[in-house]
Tab-separated table of C-alpha atoms and ligand atoms in Angstrom:
chain	number	residue	atom	x	y	z
A	3	MET	CA	-136.362	-76.716	-74.229
A	4	ASP	CA	-139.138	-79.348	-75.522
A	5	CYS	CA	-137.072	-82.351	-75.287
A	6	HIS	CA	-136.881	-85.938	-73.411
A	7	VAL	CA	-133.372	-87.366	-72.507
A	8	LYS	CA	-132.285	-89.124	-69.833
A	9	ASP	CA	-130.245	-86.725	-67.931
A	10	LEU	CA	-128.595	-83.577	-68.872
A	11	ASN	CA	-125.719	-84.161	-66.353
A	12	LEU	CA	-124.041	-86.409	-68.972
A	13	ALA	CA	-123.988	-83.810	-71.422
A	14	GLU	CA	-120.170	-83.007	-70.669
A	15	GLU	CA	-118.888	-86.533	-71.241
A	16	GLY	CA	-121.056	-86.389	-74.423
A	17	LEU	CA	-119.685	-83.323	-75.989
A	18	LYS	CA	-116.300	-84.399	-75.429
A	19	ARG	CA	-117.282	-87.689	-77.405
A	20	ILE	CA	-118.839	-85.593	-80.045
A	21	GLU	CA	-115.357	-83.483	-80.442
A	22	TRP	CA	-113.686	-87.048	-80.637
A	23	ALA	CA	-115.459	-87.868	-83.478
A	24	GLU	CA	-115.513	-84.790	-85.447
A	25	MET	CA	-111.853	-85.054	-85.443
A	26	ASP	CA	-112.451	-87.955	-87.735
A	27	MET	CA	-115.107	-86.594	-89.703
A	28	PRO	CA	-113.371	-84.219	-92.234
A	29	VAL	CA	-115.976	-84.272	-95.059
A	30	LEU	CA	-118.906	-83.510	-92.887
A	31	ARG	CA	-116.686	-80.600	-91.511
A	32	GLN	CA	-115.949	-78.958	-94.892
A	33	ILE	CA	-119.466	-79.035	-95.382
A	34	ARG	CA	-120.462	-77.589	-92.084
A	35	GLU	CA	-117.740	-74.853	-92.752
A	36	ARG	CA	-119.813	-73.792	-96.169
A	37	PHE	CA	-123.094	-74.221	-94.614
A	38	ALA	CA	-121.951	-71.902	-92.165
A	39	LYS	CA	-121.321	-69.206	-94.623
A	40	GLU	CA	-123.865	-69.948	-97.241
A	41	LYS	CA	-126.943	-71.030	-95.066
A	42	PRO	CA	-128.444	-73.622	-97.819
A	43	LEU	CA	-131.180	-74.771	-95.260
A	44	LYS	CA	-132.391	-71.366	-93.758
A	45	GLY	CA	-135.915	-71.443	-92.652
A	46	LYS	CA	-136.138	-75.504	-92.962
A	47	ARG	CA	-137.329	-77.603	-90.399
A	48	ILE	CA	-135.737	-81.147	-90.459
A	49	SER	CA	-137.051	-84.127	-88.509
A	50	ALA	CA	-134.212	-86.785	-88.127
A	51	CYS	CA	-134.837	-90.245	-86.922
A	52	LEU	CA	-130.989	-91.914	-86.678
A	53	HIS	CA	-129.236	-94.064	-84.275
A	54	VAL	CA	-128.347	-91.125	-81.644
A	55	THR	CA	-124.549	-91.421	-81.720
A	56	THR	CA	-121.831	-89.000	-81.662
A	57	GLU	CA	-121.524	-88.955	-85.539
A	58	THR	CA	-125.023	-88.503	-85.579
A	59	ALA	CA	-124.454	-85.557	-83.521
A	60	ASN	CA	-122.186	-84.307	-85.907
A	61	LEU	CA	-124.654	-84.206	-88.880
A	62	VAL	CA	-127.538	-82.582	-86.893
A	63	ILE	CA	-125.026	-79.861	-85.618
A	64	THR	CA	-124.044	-79.513	-89.632
A	65	LEU	CA	-127.796	-79.066	-90.685
A	66	LYS	CA	-128.163	-76.679	-87.843
A	67	GLU	CA	-125.421	-74.453	-88.993
A	68	GLY	CA	-126.967	-74.788	-92.676
A	69	GLY	CA	-129.817	-72.767	-91.400
A	70	ALA	CA	-132.143	-75.743	-90.288
A	71	GLU	CA	-134.099	-76.024	-87.280
A	72	VAL	CA	-133.407	-79.678	-86.562
A	73	TYR	CA	-135.331	-82.261	-84.628
A	74	LEU	CA	-133.732	-85.547	-83.698
A	75	THR	CA	-135.499	-89.089	-82.599
A	76	ALA	CA	-133.942	-92.726	-82.236
A	77	SER	CA	-134.130	-95.039	-85.187
A	78	ASN	CA	-133.669	-97.747	-82.600
A	79	PRO	CA	-134.426	-97.420	-78.749
A	80	LEU	CA	-131.193	-99.795	-77.952
A	81	SER	CA	-128.596	-97.707	-79.476
A	82	THR	CA	-128.921	-94.366	-78.190
A	83	GLN	CA	-126.213	-92.890	-76.492
A	84	ASP	CA	-127.982	-90.587	-73.436
A	85	ASP	CA	-124.343	-88.629	-72.876
A	86	VAL	CA	-124.686	-87.564	-76.722
A	87	ALA	CA	-128.404	-86.961	-76.374
A	88	ALA	CA	-127.877	-84.615	-73.084
A	89	ALA	CA	-124.893	-82.822	-74.982
A	90	LEU	CA	-127.144	-81.985	-78.128
A	91	VAL	CA	-129.551	-80.308	-75.787
A	92	LYS	CA	-127.434	-78.378	-73.722
A	93	TYR	CA	-124.678	-77.519	-75.877
A	94	PHE	CA	-126.269	-77.014	-79.357
A	95	ASP	CA	-129.889	-76.218	-78.513
A	96	ILE	CA	-131.130	-79.409	-80.759
A	97	PRO	CA	-134.059	-80.927	-79.344
A	98	VAL	CA	-133.626	-84.441	-79.005
A	99	PHE	CA	-136.130	-86.921	-77.948
A	100	ALA	CA	-134.324	-90.649	-77.366
A	101	ILE	CA	-133.897	-92.401	-74.335
A	102	ARG	CA	-131.670	-95.273	-74.218
A	103	GLY	CA	-133.987	-98.619	-73.544
A	104	GLU	CA	-137.345	-96.751	-74.273
A	105	ASP	CA	-140.334	-98.987	-74.448
A	106	ARG	CA	-141.927	-99.410	-77.976
A	107	GLU	CA	-144.890	-96.619	-76.785
A	108	THR	CA	-142.267	-94.316	-75.535
A	109	TYR	CA	-140.213	-94.731	-79.109
A	110	TYR	CA	-143.396	-94.262	-81.462
A	111	GLU	CA	-144.329	-90.921	-79.069
A	112	HIS	CA	-141.229	-89.325	-79.633
A	113	LEU	CA	-141.865	-90.353	-83.485
A	114	ARG	CA	-144.770	-88.573	-83.402
A	115	THR	CA	-143.326	-85.732	-81.318
A	116	VAL	CA	-140.689	-85.096	-84.208
A	117	ILE	CA	-143.194	-85.213	-86.614
A	118	GLU	CA	-145.673	-82.738	-85.217
A	119	LYS	CA	-142.849	-80.456	-85.826
A	120	GLU	CA	-144.265	-80.098	-89.197
A	121	PRO	CA	-140.885	-80.958	-91.171
A	122	ASP	CA	-139.793	-79.852	-94.581
A	123	ILE	CA	-137.312	-82.534	-94.727
A	124	VAL	CA	-137.214	-85.751	-92.809
A	125	ILE	CA	-133.947	-87.969	-92.575
A	126	ASP	CA	-134.909	-91.680	-91.706
A	127	ASP	CA	-132.782	-94.962	-90.720
A	128	GLY	CA	-135.172	-97.797	-91.415
A	129	ALA	CA	-138.345	-95.945	-92.406
A	130	ASP	CA	-140.276	-95.742	-89.333
A	131	LEU	CA	-140.500	-92.145	-89.284
A	132	ILE	CA	-141.458	-91.643	-92.705
A	133	SER	CA	-144.033	-94.648	-92.283
A	134	THR	CA	-145.565	-93.469	-89.366
A	135	LEU	CA	-145.582	-90.104	-90.906
A	136	HIS	CA	-147.493	-91.495	-94.062
A	137	LYS	CA	-149.824	-93.288	-91.767
A	138	GLU	CA	-150.838	-91.807	-89.227
A	139	TYR	CA	-150.064	-87.909	-90.403
A	140	PRO	CA	-151.296	-88.032	-94.250
A	141	GLN	CA	-151.907	-84.047	-94.333
A	142	LEU	CA	-148.377	-83.572	-92.621
A	143	ALA	CA	-146.780	-85.630	-95.175
A	144	GLU	CA	-148.401	-83.459	-98.064
A	145	LYS	CA	-146.242	-80.708	-96.902
A	146	VAL	CA	-142.947	-82.349	-96.724
A	147	LEU	CA	-140.572	-81.430	-99.804
A	148	GLY	CA	-138.585	-84.457	-99.467
A	149	GLY	CA	-136.689	-87.395	-97.418
A	150	MET	CA	-133.471	-89.435	-97.010
A	151	GLU	CA	-133.098	-92.977	-96.041
A	152	GLU	CA	-130.033	-94.180	-94.556
A	153	THR	CA	-130.165	-98.299	-94.856
A	154	THR	CA	-131.151	-100.630	-97.208
A	155	THR	CA	-134.095	-102.170	-95.106
A	156	GLY	CA	-135.729	-98.520	-95.101
A	157	VAL	CA	-134.937	-98.190	-98.959
A	158	ILE	CA	-136.803	-101.465	-99.505
A	159	ARG	CA	-139.768	-100.463	-97.801
A	160	LEU	CA	-139.730	-96.856	-99.364
A	161	ARG	CA	-139.625	-98.705	-102.847
A	162	ALA	CA	-142.828	-100.700	-101.512
A	163	MET	CA	-144.846	-97.602	-100.813
A	164	ALA	CA	-143.562	-95.664	-104.025
A	165	GLU	CA	-144.593	-98.722	-106.294
A	166	GLN	CA	-147.863	-98.910	-104.529
A	167	GLY	CA	-148.313	-95.141	-105.361
A	168	VAL	CA	-148.926	-94.122	-101.746
A	169	LEU	CA	-145.694	-92.374	-101.233
A	170	LYS	CA	-146.161	-88.324	-100.987
A	171	PHE	CA	-142.968	-86.933	-101.177
A	172	PRO	CA	-139.756	-88.082	-103.068
A	173	ILE	CA	-137.109	-89.770	-100.908
A	174	ILE	CA	-132.975	-89.902	-101.729
A	175	ALA	CA	-131.843	-93.345	-100.637
A	176	VAL	CA	-128.597	-92.415	-99.370
A	177	ASN	CA	-127.469	-95.875	-99.053
A	178	ASP	CA	-127.075	-96.197	-102.475
A	179	ALA	CA	-124.424	-93.667	-103.033
A	180	TYR	CA	-121.230	-95.316	-103.794
A	181	THR	CA	-119.084	-93.112	-101.522
A	182	LYS	CA	-121.642	-94.467	-98.743
A	183	HIS	CA	-121.658	-98.116	-98.867
A	184	MET	CA	-117.765	-98.348	-100.478
A	185	PHE	CA	-116.823	-97.247	-96.831
A	186	ASP	CA	-119.930	-98.529	-94.912
A	187	ASN	CA	-119.759	-102.168	-96.170
A	188	ARG	CA	-116.367	-102.457	-97.330
A	189	TYR	CA	-114.102	-100.259	-94.805
A	190	GLY	CA	-116.904	-100.196	-92.011
A	191	THR	CA	-117.339	-103.694	-91.424
A	192	GLY	CA	-114.125	-105.061	-92.442
A	193	GLN	CA	-112.316	-103.198	-89.478
A	194	SER	CA	-115.100	-103.281	-87.187
A	195	THR	CA	-115.659	-106.899	-87.901
A	196	ILE	CA	-112.057	-107.958	-86.814
A	197	ASP	CA	-112.288	-105.575	-84.019
A	198	GLY	CA	-115.364	-107.193	-82.350
A	199	ILE	CA	-113.217	-110.584	-82.879
A	200	LEU	CA	-110.338	-109.212	-81.379
A	201	ARG	CA	-112.351	-107.516	-78.445
A	202	ALA	CA	-113.950	-110.822	-77.845
A	203	THR	CA	-111.451	-113.181	-78.181
A	204	ASN	CA	-108.151	-111.523	-77.882
A	205	ARG	CA	-106.837	-114.263	-80.309
A	206	LEU	CA	-104.040	-114.009	-82.807
A	207	ILE	CA	-105.337	-114.116	-86.232
A	208	ALA	CA	-101.743	-114.223	-87.810
A	209	GLY	CA	-101.164	-118.042	-89.316
A	210	SER	CA	-104.922	-118.906	-88.773
A	211	TYR	CA	-107.378	-120.314	-91.292
A	212	PHE	CA	-109.911	-117.663	-91.171
A	213	VAL	CA	-113.208	-118.296	-93.200
A	214	VAL	CA	-115.267	-115.654	-94.595
A	215	ALA	CA	-119.023	-116.699	-95.814
A	216	GLY	CA	-120.101	-114.415	-98.566
A	217	TYR	CA	-117.798	-112.439	-100.966
A	218	GLY	CA	-120.248	-109.531	-101.312
A	219	TRP	CA	-119.140	-105.644	-100.396
A	220	CYS	CA	-118.836	-106.944	-96.412
A	221	GLY	CA	-117.185	-110.233	-97.137
A	222	LYS	CA	-114.577	-108.460	-99.242
A	223	GLY	CA	-113.815	-106.078	-96.602
A	224	VAL	CA	-113.805	-108.637	-94.289
A	225	ALA	CA	-111.431	-110.997	-96.113
A	226	TRP	CA	-108.711	-108.460	-97.191
A	227	ARG	CA	-108.622	-107.219	-93.577
A	228	ALA	CA	-108.382	-110.586	-92.599
A	229	ARG	CA	-105.425	-111.258	-94.830
A	230	GLY	CA	-103.870	-108.049	-93.709
A	231	MET	CA	-103.295	-109.508	-90.312
A	232	GLY	CA	-101.667	-112.554	-91.801
A	233	ALA	CA	-104.472	-114.942	-91.535
A	234	ILE	CA	-104.972	-117.846	-94.612
A	235	VAL	CA	-108.486	-116.422	-95.903
A	236	ILE	CA	-110.721	-119.095	-97.096
A	237	VAL	CA	-114.013	-117.517	-98.883
A	238	THR	CA	-117.153	-119.574	-99.235
A	239	GLU	CA	-119.676	-118.561	-102.077
A	240	VAL	CA	-122.933	-119.255	-103.744
A	241	ASP	CA	-122.347	-116.908	-106.994
A	242	PRO	CA	-119.845	-118.252	-109.198
A	243	ILE	CA	-118.977	-114.643	-110.299
A	244	LYS	CA	-118.170	-113.677	-107.102
A	245	ALA	CA	-116.563	-116.927	-106.282
A	246	LEU	CA	-114.405	-116.316	-109.329
A	247	GLU	CA	-113.474	-113.162	-108.159
A	248	ALA	CA	-112.358	-114.297	-104.885
A	249	ARG	CA	-109.945	-116.700	-106.626
A	250	MET	CA	-108.972	-114.024	-108.659
A	251	ASP	CA	-108.019	-111.930	-105.696
A	252	GLY	CA	-106.047	-114.434	-104.455
A	253	PHE	CA	-107.934	-116.272	-101.841
A	254	LEU	CA	-108.858	-120.031	-101.120
A	255	VAL	CA	-112.196	-121.095	-102.346
A	256	MET	CA	-114.170	-124.124	-101.423
A	257	PRO	CA	-117.499	-125.240	-99.930
A	258	MET	CA	-118.530	-124.536	-96.220
A	259	SER	CA	-118.067	-128.232	-95.859
A	260	GLU	CA	-114.826	-128.244	-96.770
A	261	ALA	CA	-113.713	-125.203	-95.185
A	262	ALA	CA	-115.381	-126.078	-91.731
A	263	LYS	CA	-112.740	-128.809	-91.302
A	264	LEU	CA	-110.157	-126.529	-91.505
A	265	GLY	CA	-111.106	-122.846	-89.847
A	266	ASP	CA	-109.662	-121.255	-86.642
A	267	PHE	CA	-112.280	-118.421	-87.275
A	268	PHE	CA	-115.499	-118.081	-89.146
A	269	VAL	CA	-117.488	-115.069	-90.415
A	270	THR	CA	-120.465	-115.073	-92.260
A	271	VAL	CA	-121.586	-112.026	-94.084
A	272	THR	CA	-124.114	-113.447	-96.894
A	273	GLY	CA	-127.449	-112.212	-95.968
A	274	ASN	CA	-128.796	-115.710	-95.833
A	275	ILE	CA	-130.063	-117.966	-93.145
A	276	HIS	CA	-128.155	-121.142	-92.008
A	277	VAL	CA	-124.857	-120.855	-93.962
A	278	ILE	CA	-122.986	-122.426	-91.023
A	279	ARG	CA	-125.124	-125.477	-89.235
A	280	LYS	CA	-125.232	-128.909	-88.255
A	281	GLU	CA	-123.125	-130.627	-90.796
A	282	HIS	CA	-120.649	-127.824	-90.597
A	283	PHE	CA	-120.505	-127.969	-86.654
A	284	GLU	CA	-119.802	-131.659	-86.729
A	285	VAL	CA	-116.546	-131.228	-88.474
A	286	MET	CA	-115.217	-128.143	-86.811
A	287	LYS	CA	-111.931	-128.074	-84.900
A	288	ASP	CA	-111.901	-127.917	-81.277
A	289	GLY	CA	-111.675	-124.343	-80.600
A	290	ALA	CA	-113.312	-122.651	-83.427
A	291	ILE	CA	-114.814	-119.461	-83.259
A	292	VAL	CA	-117.460	-118.845	-84.926
A	293	ALA	CA	-119.093	-114.977	-85.412
A	294	ASN	CA	-121.753	-113.277	-88.097
A	295	SER	CA	-121.400	-109.724	-89.460
A	296	GLY	CA	-124.364	-110.142	-91.745
A	297	HIS	CA	-127.803	-107.818	-90.976
A	298	PHE	CA	-129.803	-110.614	-89.214
A	299	ASN	CA	-128.788	-113.125	-87.004
A	300	VAL	CA	-129.898	-115.807	-88.593
A	301	GLU	CA	-126.825	-116.674	-91.081
A	302	ILE	CA	-125.455	-119.246	-88.058
A	303	ASP	CA	-127.892	-121.813	-87.060
A	304	ILE	CA	-127.578	-121.584	-83.385
A	305	SER	CA	-130.340	-124.009	-82.374
A	306	ALA	CA	-128.764	-126.831	-84.216
A	307	LEU	CA	-125.604	-125.890	-81.689
A	308	GLU	CA	-128.014	-125.662	-78.777
A	309	GLU	CA	-129.141	-129.334	-79.689
A	310	MET	CA	-125.855	-130.572	-80.035
A	311	ALA	CA	-124.141	-129.419	-77.123
A	312	VAL	CA	-123.796	-131.494	-73.875
A	313	GLU	CA	-122.671	-128.150	-72.047
A	314	LYS	CA	-122.795	-124.322	-72.286
A	315	ARG	CA	-121.376	-121.519	-70.586
A	316	GLU	CA	-120.249	-117.822	-71.006
A	317	ILE	CA	-116.483	-118.167	-70.756
A	318	ARG	CA	-116.008	-114.260	-71.483
A	319	LYS	CA	-117.957	-111.335	-72.253
A	320	GLU	CA	-119.653	-112.302	-75.606
A	321	VAL	CA	-118.082	-115.574	-75.830
A	322	THR	CA	-120.010	-118.409	-75.449
A	323	GLU	CA	-118.515	-122.110	-75.048
A	324	TYR	CA	-120.481	-124.841	-76.583
A	325	LYS	CA	-118.911	-128.032	-75.667
A	326	LEU	CA	-120.182	-131.273	-77.985
A	327	SER	CA	-120.483	-134.987	-76.837
A	328	ASP	CA	-116.935	-135.890	-78.344
A	329	GLY	CA	-115.301	-132.878	-76.332
A	330	ARG	CA	-114.944	-130.297	-78.806
A	331	ARG	CA	-115.619	-126.784	-77.857
A	332	ILE	CA	-117.140	-124.220	-80.336
A	333	TYR	CA	-117.089	-120.595	-79.395
A	334	LEU	CA	-120.013	-118.585	-80.916
A	335	LEU	CA	-119.267	-114.575	-80.403
A	336	ALA	CA	-122.224	-112.365	-79.381
A	337	GLU	CA	-124.962	-114.996	-79.796
A	338	GLY	CA	-124.720	-114.941	-83.442
A	339	ARG	CA	-125.850	-111.102	-83.466
A	340	LEU	CA	-123.633	-108.624	-85.286
A	341	VAL	CA	-120.189	-109.075	-83.792
A	342	ASN	CA	-119.214	-105.507	-85.018
A	343	LEU	CA	-121.796	-103.924	-82.968
A	344	ALA	CA	-121.971	-105.929	-79.954
A	345	ALA	CA	-118.555	-106.737	-79.119
A	346	ALA	CA	-116.805	-103.495	-80.754
A	347	GLU	CA	-118.198	-99.923	-81.633
A	348	GLY	CA	-119.725	-100.216	-84.750
A	349	HIS	CA	-118.257	-98.151	-87.851
A	350	PRO	CA	-115.734	-95.565	-86.937
A	351	ALA	CA	-116.536	-92.099	-87.175
A	352	SER	CA	-114.687	-91.606	-90.404
A	353	VAL	CA	-117.110	-94.285	-92.220
A	354	MET	CA	-120.216	-92.610	-90.782
A	355	ASP	CA	-118.820	-89.232	-92.283
A	356	MET	CA	-118.929	-90.613	-95.805
A	357	SER	CA	-122.692	-91.847	-95.010
A	358	PHE	CA	-123.845	-88.424	-93.409
A	359	SER	CA	-121.857	-86.060	-95.923
A	360	ASN	CA	-124.127	-87.654	-98.253
A	361	GLN	CA	-127.081	-87.074	-95.912
A	362	ALA	CA	-126.235	-83.084	-95.511
A	363	LEU	CA	-125.717	-82.687	-99.101
A	364	SER	CA	-128.884	-84.468	-99.913
A	365	ALA	CA	-130.777	-82.237	-97.828
A	366	GLU	CA	-129.107	-78.892	-99.158
A	367	TYR	CA	-130.535	-80.573	-102.869
A	368	ILE	CA	-133.833	-81.096	-101.715
A	369	ALA	CA	-133.776	-77.563	-100.288
A	370	LYS	CA	-132.891	-76.705	-103.431
A	371	ASN	CA	-134.579	-78.512	-105.921
A	372	PRO	CA	-138.193	-78.437	-103.747
A	373	ASN	CA	-140.462	-79.030	-107.003
A	374	SER	CA	-138.212	-80.893	-109.385
A	375	LEU	CA	-138.676	-84.510	-108.041
A	376	GLU	CA	-141.495	-86.707	-108.400
A	377	ASN	CA	-142.545	-88.787	-105.426
A	378	LYS	CA	-140.349	-91.827	-106.108
A	379	VAL	CA	-137.223	-93.022	-104.826
A	380	TYR	CA	-134.113	-91.472	-106.033
A	381	ARG	CA	-130.413	-92.573	-105.976
A	382	VAL	CA	-128.168	-89.922	-104.247
A	383	PRO	CA	-127.219	-87.494	-107.539
A	384	ARG	CA	-124.121	-88.354	-109.216
A	385	GLU	CA	-122.628	-84.834	-108.582
A	386	ILE	CA	-123.297	-85.366	-104.834
A	387	ASP	CA	-121.430	-88.571	-104.492
A	388	GLU	CA	-118.471	-87.325	-106.196
A	389	GLU	CA	-118.409	-84.052	-104.096
A	390	VAL	CA	-118.113	-86.277	-101.293
A	391	ALA	CA	-115.357	-88.220	-102.662
A	392	ARG	CA	-113.762	-85.024	-103.825
A	393	LEU	CA	-113.831	-83.518	-100.198
A	394	LYS	CA	-112.627	-86.871	-98.846
A	395	LEU	CA	-109.706	-86.605	-101.218
A	396	LYS	CA	-109.057	-82.932	-100.066
A	397	SER	CA	-108.786	-83.961	-96.593
A	398	LEU	CA	-106.400	-86.308	-97.615
A	399	ASN	CA	-104.299	-83.637	-99.195
A	400	ILE	CA	-104.536	-86.031	-102.261
A	401	GLN	CA	-104.732	-84.147	-105.842
A	402	ILE	CA	-106.038	-85.643	-108.835
A	403	ASP	CA	-106.018	-85.174	-112.990
A	404	GLU	CA	-108.653	-83.285	-114.462
A	405	LEU	CA	-109.411	-84.109	-118.353
A	406	THR	CA	-107.962	-81.702	-120.976
A	407	GLU	CA	-110.404	-79.917	-123.388
A	408	GLU	CA	-109.161	-82.482	-125.997
A	409	GLN	CA	-109.532	-85.191	-123.665
A	410	LYS	CA	-113.561	-84.085	-123.294
A	411	LYS	CA	-113.719	-83.809	-126.687
A	412	TYR	CA	-112.805	-87.211	-127.620
A	413	LEU	CA	-114.601	-88.876	-124.848
A	414	SER	CA	-117.785	-87.280	-126.139
A	415	SER	CA	-117.546	-87.649	-130.105
A	416	TRP	CA	-118.444	-90.411	-131.908
A	417	GLU	CA	-116.906	-89.309	-135.353
A	418	ILE	CA	-113.355	-90.163	-134.371
A	419	GLY	CA	-112.707	-93.929	-135.033
A	420	THR	CA	-109.952	-95.970	-135.012
B	528	XFA	C1	-126.367	-99.331	-83.707
B	528	XFA	C2	-125.441	-98.190	-85.945
B	528	XFA	C3	-127.035	-100.189	-85.574
B	528	XFA	C4	-123.895	-97.696	-82.418
B	528	XFA	C5	-124.484	-97.317	-81.633
B	528	XFA	C6	-123.974	-97.371	-80.288
B	528	XFA	C7	-122.822	-97.894	-80.305
B	528	XFA	C8	-122.181	-98.398	-81.192
B	528	XFA	C9	-127.220	-100.170	-84.331
B	528	XFA	C10	-125.534	-98.133	-84.489
B	528	XFA	C11	-126.491	-99.230	-86.627
B	528	XFA	CL1	-128.300	-100.996	-86.667
B	528	XFA	O1	-124.354	-97.515	-83.915
B	528	XFA	C12	-122.893	-98.328	-82.643
B	528	XFA	CL2	-122.330	-98.126	-78.545
B	528	XFA	N1	-124.666	-97.491	-86.736
B	528	XFA	C13	-124.251	-98.031	-87.928
B	528	XFA	C14	-123.016	-99.159	-87.504
B	528	XFA	N2	-122.922	-100.269	-88.337
B	528	XFA	N3	-124.260	-100.656	-88.910
B	528	XFA	C15	-122.194	-101.120	-87.779
B	528	XFA	O2	-122.311	-98.693	-86.665
B	528	XFA	C16	-124.320	-100.605	-90.504
B	528	XFA	C17	-125.446	-101.378	-90.567
B	528	XFA	C18	-125.428	-102.082	-89.718
B	528	XFA	C19	-124.932	-101.985	-88.346
B	528	XFA	C20	-126.079	-101.378	-91.965
B	528	XFA	C21	-127.070	-102.536	-92.037
B	528	XFA	C22	-127.211	-103.425	-90.931
B	528	XFA	C23	-126.650	-103.203	-89.967
B	528	XFA	C24	-125.086	-96.132	-86.412
B	528	XFA	C25	-123.564	-95.364	-86.022
B	528	XFA	N4	-122.562	-95.875	-85.746
B	528	XFA	C26	-121.224	-95.450	-85.414
B	528	XFA	C27	-121.052	-95.759	-84.008
B	528	XFA	N5	-119.476	-95.077	-83.782
B	528	XFA	C28	-119.163	-95.138	-82.625
B	528	XFA	O3	-123.732	-94.012	-85.848
């Protein structure tokens, strides 16, 4: 088969891990069963550029069950799991072009390889595939029915393309689906961040002061989970509405300058730069643990810490000890990179299940409505978002009420007053 993976002998290990993830992806499983019967993607070629993980494997297997001819390349050279790539090739006949640690040149070569398959539908994570397709293969871009984008960063790039009028096919921004970011940001980041901190430090959270910088979707997730483990949680915010929300949710709210004096753990999830900086390190307690779970490793001013430190050593895996001139020690996790990826395993499979179910249903939507969309960036259709929630509820064996005819009429009429 035309493919490029590290070692096919890894396939058996990869298969086991794909099956383990599948066990916790009940929504995608239900979609896969329907796809196997209805074959909604029959005759469609799909090129996907995603992190090559066990969860992604389950997505591409689902698309193939739906009748598509699928090609997979990596969206990041460092996230590829070589055993998964091997298993997809060996056991599922899905061509994969991804090797962990591949250089930039190979990465783009792989992108070009899946573009040259002349896809009808593309799936992207970060928009590298779609932007290369537009820049280097304009005539192939014309033939694409539509695409999906997984992340915020990618959606921003694609919106810029749409605004400049250069986008050659419609995009569905899977990132914007409610069922995606509710799980991804709140439950995924919430749990995996705590998981990373625990694996790195093995400290007890109960009874500690746990400072969460930022009370967006991710901050809420981390704050609620820290509380669940018995911490006294402090939230810092710059937005008065979010700060008020945090207070009304029962958290302590104060400026970082105050929180810095109290905290045993610090997690940044703001999306902003230098949220924890020199003035904060100066007042922290001996032994404070500082970690980042925001998208970029800029939230902690590491160079300030470097300058303040008189000694520095890796005391444990993913834990750097900075000794300050007065003897206090501050512990930075994962060098300020995303602690849930560096010290844990990223999102659990059931979180990716929601995101990838939106991907699978969006692919079906594009296949079934090829000419109804303009070359713009769309939100995931409400019906798809609701269908993902419905299938998740079904997997949890939860039933809910339906509107009665009387209620539907009541809600849709304006004549009935008080
Ligand atoms: C690696 C993901 C990124 C892996 C891959 C290998 C390993 C662990 C890098 C990723 C994303 Cl940037 O997956 C995780 Cl050993 N994910 C998504 C993910 N997280 N994201 C936490 O797990 C979401 C996100 C991030 C980080 C959004 C915006 C900015 C940063 C892909 C994936 N994860 C499931 C892995 N389960 C084992 O499939």
